[in-house]
mmCIF file of C-alpha atoms in Angstrom:
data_model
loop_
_atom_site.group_PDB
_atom_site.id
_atom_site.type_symbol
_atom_site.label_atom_id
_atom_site.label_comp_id
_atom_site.label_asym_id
_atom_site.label_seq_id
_atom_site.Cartn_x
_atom_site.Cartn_y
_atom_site.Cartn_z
ATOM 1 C CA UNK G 248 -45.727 179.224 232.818
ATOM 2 C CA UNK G 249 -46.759 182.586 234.106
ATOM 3 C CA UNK G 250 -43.324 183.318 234.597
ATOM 4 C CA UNK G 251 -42.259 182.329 231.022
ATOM 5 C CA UNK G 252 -45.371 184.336 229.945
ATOM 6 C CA UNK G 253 -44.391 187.429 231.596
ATOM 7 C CA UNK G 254 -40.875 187.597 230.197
ATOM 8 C CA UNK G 255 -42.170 186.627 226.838
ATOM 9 C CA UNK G 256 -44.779 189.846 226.603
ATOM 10 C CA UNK G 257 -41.910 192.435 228.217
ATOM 11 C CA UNK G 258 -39.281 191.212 225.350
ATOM 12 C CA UNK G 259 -42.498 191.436 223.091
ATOM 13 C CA UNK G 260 -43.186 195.052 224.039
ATOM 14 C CA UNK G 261 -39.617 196.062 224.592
ATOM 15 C CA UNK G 262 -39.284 194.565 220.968
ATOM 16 C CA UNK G 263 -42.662 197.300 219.994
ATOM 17 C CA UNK G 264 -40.765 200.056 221.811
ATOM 18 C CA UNK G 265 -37.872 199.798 220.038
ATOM 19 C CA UNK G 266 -39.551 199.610 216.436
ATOM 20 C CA UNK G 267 -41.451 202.314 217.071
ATOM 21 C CA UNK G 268 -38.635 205.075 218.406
ATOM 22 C CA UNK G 269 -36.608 203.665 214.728
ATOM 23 C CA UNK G 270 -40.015 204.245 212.464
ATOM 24 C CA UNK G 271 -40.074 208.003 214.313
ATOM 25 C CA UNK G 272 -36.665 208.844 214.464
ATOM 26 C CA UNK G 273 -36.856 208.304 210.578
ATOM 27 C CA UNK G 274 -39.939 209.556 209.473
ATOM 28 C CA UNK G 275 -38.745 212.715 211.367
ATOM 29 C CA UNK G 276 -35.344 212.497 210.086
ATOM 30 C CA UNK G 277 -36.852 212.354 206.630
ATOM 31 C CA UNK G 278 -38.735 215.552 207.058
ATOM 32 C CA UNK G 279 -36.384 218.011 208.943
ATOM 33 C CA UNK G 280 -33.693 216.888 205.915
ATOM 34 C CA UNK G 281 -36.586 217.561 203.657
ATOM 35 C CA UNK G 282 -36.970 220.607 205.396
ATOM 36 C CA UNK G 283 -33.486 221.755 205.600
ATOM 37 C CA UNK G 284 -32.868 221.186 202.212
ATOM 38 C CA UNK G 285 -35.493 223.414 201.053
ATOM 39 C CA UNK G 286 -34.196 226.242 203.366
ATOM 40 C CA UNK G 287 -30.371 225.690 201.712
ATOM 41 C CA UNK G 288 -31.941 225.446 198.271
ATOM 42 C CA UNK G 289 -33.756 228.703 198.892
ATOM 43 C CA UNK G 290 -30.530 230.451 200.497
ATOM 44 C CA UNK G 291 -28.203 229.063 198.019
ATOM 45 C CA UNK G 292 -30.731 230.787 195.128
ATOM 46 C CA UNK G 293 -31.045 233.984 196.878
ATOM 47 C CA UNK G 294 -27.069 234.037 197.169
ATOM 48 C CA UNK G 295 -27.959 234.743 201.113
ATOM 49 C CA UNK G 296 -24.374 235.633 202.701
ATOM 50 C CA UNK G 297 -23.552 233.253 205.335
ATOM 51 C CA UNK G 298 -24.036 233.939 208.791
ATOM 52 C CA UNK G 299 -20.444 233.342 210.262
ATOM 53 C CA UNK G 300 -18.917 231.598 212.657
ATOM 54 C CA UNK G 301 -19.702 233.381 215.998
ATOM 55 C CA UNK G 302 -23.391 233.003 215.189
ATOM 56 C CA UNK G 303 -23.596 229.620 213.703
ATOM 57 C CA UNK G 304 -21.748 228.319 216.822
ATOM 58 C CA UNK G 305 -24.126 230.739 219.092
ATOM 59 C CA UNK G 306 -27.131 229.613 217.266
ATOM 60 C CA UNK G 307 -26.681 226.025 216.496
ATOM 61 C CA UNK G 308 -25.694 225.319 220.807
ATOM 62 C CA UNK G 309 -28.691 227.824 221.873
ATOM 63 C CA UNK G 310 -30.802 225.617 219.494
ATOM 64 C CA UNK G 311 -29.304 222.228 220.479
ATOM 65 C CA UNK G 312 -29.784 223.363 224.199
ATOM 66 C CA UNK G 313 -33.241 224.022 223.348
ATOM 67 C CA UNK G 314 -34.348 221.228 221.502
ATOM 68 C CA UNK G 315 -32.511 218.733 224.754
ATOM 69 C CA UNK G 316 -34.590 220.984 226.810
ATOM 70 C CA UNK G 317 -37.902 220.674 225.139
ATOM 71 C CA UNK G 318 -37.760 217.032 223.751
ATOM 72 C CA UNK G 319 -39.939 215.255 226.113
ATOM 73 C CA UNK G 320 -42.780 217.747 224.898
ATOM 74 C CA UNK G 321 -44.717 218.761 222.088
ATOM 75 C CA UNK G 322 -42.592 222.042 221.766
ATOM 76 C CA UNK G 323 -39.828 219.188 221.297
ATOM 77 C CA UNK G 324 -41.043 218.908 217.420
ATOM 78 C CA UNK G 325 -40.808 222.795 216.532
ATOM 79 C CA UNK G 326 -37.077 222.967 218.446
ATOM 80 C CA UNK G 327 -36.206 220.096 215.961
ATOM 81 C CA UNK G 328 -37.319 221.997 213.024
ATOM 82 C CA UNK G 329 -35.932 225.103 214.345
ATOM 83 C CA UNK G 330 -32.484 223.856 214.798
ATOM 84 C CA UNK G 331 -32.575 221.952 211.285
ATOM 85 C CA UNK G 332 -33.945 224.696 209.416
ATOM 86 C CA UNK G 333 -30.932 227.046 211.350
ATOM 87 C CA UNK G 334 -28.328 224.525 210.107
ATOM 88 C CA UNK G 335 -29.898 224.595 206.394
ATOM 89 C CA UNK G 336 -29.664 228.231 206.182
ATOM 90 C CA UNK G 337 -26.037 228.115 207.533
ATOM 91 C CA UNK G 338 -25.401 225.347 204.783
ATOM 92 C CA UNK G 339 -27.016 227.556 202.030
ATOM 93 C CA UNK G 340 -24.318 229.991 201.288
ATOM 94 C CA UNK G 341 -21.848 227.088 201.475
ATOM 95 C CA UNK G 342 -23.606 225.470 198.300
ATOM 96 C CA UNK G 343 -23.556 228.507 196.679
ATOM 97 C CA UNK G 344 -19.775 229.205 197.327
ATOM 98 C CA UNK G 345 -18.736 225.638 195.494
ATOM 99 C CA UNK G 346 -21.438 226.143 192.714
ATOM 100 C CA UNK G 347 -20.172 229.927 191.781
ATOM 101 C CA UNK G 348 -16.282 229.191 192.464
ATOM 102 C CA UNK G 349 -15.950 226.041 190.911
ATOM 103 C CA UNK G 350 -16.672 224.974 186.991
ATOM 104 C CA UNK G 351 -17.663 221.502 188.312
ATOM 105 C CA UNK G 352 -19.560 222.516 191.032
ATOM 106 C CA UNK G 353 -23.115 221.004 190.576
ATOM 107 C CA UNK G 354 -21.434 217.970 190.390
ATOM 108 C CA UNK G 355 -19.193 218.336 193.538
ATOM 109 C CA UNK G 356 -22.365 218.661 195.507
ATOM 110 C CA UNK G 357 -24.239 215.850 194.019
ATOM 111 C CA UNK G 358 -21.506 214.091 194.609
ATOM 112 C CA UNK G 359 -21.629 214.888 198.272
ATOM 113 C CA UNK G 360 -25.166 214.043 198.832
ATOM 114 C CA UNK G 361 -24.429 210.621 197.026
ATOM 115 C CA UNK G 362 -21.988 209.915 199.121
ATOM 116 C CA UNK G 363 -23.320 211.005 202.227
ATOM 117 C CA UNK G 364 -26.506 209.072 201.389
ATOM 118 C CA UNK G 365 -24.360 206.108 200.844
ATOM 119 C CA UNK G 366 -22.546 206.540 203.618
ATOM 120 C CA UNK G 367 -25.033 206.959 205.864
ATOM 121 C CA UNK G 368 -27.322 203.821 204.486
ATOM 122 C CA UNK G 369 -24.225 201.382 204.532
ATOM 123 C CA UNK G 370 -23.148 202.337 208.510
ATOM 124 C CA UNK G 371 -27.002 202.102 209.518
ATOM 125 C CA UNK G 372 -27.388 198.372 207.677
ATOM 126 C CA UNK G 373 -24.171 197.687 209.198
ATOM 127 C CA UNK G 374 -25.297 198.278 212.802
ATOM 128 C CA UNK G 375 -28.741 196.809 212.026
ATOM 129 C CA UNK G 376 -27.443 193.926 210.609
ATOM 130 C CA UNK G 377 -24.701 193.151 213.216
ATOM 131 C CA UNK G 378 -27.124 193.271 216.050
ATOM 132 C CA UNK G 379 -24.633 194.488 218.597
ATOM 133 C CA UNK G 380 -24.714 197.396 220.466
ATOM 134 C CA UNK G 381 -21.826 199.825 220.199
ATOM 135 C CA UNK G 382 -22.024 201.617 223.419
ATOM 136 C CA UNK G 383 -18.383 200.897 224.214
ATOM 137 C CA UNK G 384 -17.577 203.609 221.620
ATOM 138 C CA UNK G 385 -19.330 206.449 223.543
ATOM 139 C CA UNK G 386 -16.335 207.235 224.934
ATOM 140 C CA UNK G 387 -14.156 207.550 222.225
ATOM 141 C CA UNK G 388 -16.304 209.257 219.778
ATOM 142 C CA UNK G 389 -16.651 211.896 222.230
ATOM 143 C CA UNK G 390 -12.838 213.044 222.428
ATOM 144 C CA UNK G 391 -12.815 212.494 218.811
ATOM 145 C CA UNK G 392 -15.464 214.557 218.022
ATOM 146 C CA UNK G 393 -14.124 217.259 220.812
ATOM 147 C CA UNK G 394 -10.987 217.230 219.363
ATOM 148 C CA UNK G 395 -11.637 217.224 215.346
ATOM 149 C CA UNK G 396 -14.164 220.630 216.230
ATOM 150 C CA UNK G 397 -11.116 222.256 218.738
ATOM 151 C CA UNK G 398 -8.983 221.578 215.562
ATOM 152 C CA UNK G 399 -11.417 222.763 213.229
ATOM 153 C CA UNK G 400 -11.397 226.204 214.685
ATOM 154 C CA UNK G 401 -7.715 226.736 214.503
ATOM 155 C CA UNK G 402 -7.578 225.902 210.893
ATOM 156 C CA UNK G 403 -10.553 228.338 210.743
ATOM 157 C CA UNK G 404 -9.269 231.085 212.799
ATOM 158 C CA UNK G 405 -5.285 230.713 211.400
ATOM 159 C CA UNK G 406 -6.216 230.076 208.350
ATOM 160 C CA UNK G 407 -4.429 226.512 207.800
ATOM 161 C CA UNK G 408 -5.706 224.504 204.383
ATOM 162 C CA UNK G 409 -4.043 221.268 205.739
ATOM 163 C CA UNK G 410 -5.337 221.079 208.845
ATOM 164 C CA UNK G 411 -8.605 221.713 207.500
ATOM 165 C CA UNK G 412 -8.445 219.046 205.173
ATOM 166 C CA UNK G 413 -7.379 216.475 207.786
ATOM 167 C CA UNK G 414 -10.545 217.387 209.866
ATOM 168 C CA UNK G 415 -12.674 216.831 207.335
ATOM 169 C CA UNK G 416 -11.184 213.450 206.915
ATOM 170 C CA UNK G 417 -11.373 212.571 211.081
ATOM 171 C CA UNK G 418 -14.909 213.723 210.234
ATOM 172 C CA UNK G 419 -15.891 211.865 207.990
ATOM 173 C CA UNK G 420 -14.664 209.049 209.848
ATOM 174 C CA UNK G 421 -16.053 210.031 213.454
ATOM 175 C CA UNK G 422 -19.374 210.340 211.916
ATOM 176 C CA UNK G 423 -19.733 206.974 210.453
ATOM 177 C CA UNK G 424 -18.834 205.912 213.659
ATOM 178 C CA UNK G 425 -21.429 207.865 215.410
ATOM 179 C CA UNK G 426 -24.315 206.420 212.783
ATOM 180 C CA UNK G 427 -23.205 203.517 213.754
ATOM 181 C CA UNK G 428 -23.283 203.770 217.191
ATOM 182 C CA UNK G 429 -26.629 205.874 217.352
ATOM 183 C CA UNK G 430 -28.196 203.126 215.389
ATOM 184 C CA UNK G 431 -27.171 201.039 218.184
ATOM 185 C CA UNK G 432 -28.253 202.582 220.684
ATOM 186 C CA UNK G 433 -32.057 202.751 218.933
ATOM 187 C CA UNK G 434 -31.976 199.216 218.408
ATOM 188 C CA UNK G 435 -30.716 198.222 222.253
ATOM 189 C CA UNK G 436 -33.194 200.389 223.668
ATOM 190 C CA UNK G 437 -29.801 202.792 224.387
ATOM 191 C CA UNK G 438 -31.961 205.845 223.309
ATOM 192 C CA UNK G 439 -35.589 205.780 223.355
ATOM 193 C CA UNK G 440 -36.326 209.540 222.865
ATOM 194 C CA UNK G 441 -36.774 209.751 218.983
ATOM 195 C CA UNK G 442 -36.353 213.653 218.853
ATOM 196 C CA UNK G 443 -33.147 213.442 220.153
ATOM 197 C CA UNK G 444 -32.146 210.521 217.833
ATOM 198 C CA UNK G 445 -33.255 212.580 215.018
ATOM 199 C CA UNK G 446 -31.231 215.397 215.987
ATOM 200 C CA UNK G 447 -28.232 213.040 216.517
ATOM 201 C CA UNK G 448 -28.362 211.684 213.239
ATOM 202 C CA UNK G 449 -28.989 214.747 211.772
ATOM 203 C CA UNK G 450 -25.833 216.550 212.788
ATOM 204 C CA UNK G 451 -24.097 213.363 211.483
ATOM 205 C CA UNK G 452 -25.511 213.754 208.200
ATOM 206 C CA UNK G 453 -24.626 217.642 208.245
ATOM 207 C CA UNK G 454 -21.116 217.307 208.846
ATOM 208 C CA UNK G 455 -21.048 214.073 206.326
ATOM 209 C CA UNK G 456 -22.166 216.356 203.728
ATOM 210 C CA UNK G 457 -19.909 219.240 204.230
ATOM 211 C CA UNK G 458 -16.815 217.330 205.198
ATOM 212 C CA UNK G 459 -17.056 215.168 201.994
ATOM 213 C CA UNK G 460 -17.552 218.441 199.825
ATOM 214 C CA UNK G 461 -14.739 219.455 201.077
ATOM 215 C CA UNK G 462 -12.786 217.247 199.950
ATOM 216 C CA UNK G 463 -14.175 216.992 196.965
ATOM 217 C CA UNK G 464 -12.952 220.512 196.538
ATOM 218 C CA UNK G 465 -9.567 219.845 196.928
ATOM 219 C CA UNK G 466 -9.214 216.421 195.101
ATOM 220 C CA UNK G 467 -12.159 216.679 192.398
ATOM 221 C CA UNK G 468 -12.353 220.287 191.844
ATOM 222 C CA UNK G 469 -12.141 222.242 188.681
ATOM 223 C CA UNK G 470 -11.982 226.337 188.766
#
């Protein structure tokens, strides 16, 4: 009985755990988007010129460094913010591009967020719902995801449409994947730090938004 007992209150409180890092890793999720937003609306309104790529790569990995380094303490919380409201600013000028270069281009981003919002809700049900763990896809969305960004900076620094285009696309997919899995890992007790689950999901959502209005561009703009 005692033994039954005792395995009955760790599931119980494993079970409490892993509610709790979900409930945070959302509520924060909700406010550094929140947050970012703001800082891309502002940018976008100021016509802000974007910072480039040397120091969006320097500042988003000095950020992302410092957040991993801070996140078991309370310093954790203002690295979070830091690196989100970094990202918003870089996304800013981007919003501004589609909405001054394209007659349609309100709509393109609204479109975006829809779909990124939809996208996002449908792969986190999915891995809720299933109840499986997806860690055997660690692997995998790691050279994906090293891959689609080595490619992404050719078609940057060469200047290539089409190869741009197709990274979007591996993005798009290769961050569904990684909800998915990240929800996984929440749920399995996989990741029980909820600052760097945020951040995680975050970047998902980031690259969701601008790989989708990128293609919107190209198939469902109008200049």
């Amino acid at each position: 009985m005692n033994v039954g007992h005792s395995t009955y209150t760790a599931r119980a409180q494993t079970a409490l755990a892993t509610n709790s890092v979900l409930r945070n890793t959302y509520m924060l999720l909700s406010a550094t988007l929140l947050f970012s937003a703001v800082v891309a609306g502002t940018t976008a309104a100021l016509h802000l010129p974007h910072p480039g790529m040397i120091i969006t790569l320097v500042g988003y990995f000095g950020l992302l460094f410092l957040v991993q380094g801070t996140a078991n303490s309370g310093w954790g919380l203002l690295s979070v913010f830091a690196l989100t409201g970094f990202m918003g600013y870089t996304l800013g000028p981007i919003i501004d591009m589609y909405l001054q270069q394209f007659a349609n281009g309100a709509q393109l981003v609204t479109m975006a967020m829809g779909g990124t919002g939809a996208i996002f809700v449908g792969m986190s049900a999915f891995a809720l719902i299933s109840g499986k763990r997806f860690n055997q896809w660690a692997g995998m969305l790691m050279v994906g995801i090293l891959v689609a960004f080595v490619m992404s900076l050719i078609a940057v620094i060469f200047s290539i449409p089409a190869l741009s285009l197709a990274v979007s696309m591996m993005f798009v997919l290769l961050m569904s994947g990684l909800i998915v899995y990240q929800t996984g890992e929440i749920v399995h007790g996989g990741e029980t730090n909820y600052i760097l689950a945020t951040v995680t999901l975050f970047v998902t959502i980031y690259n969701l938004f601008l790989s989708l209005l990128q293609l919107l561009g190209v198939f469902a703009g109008d200049d």
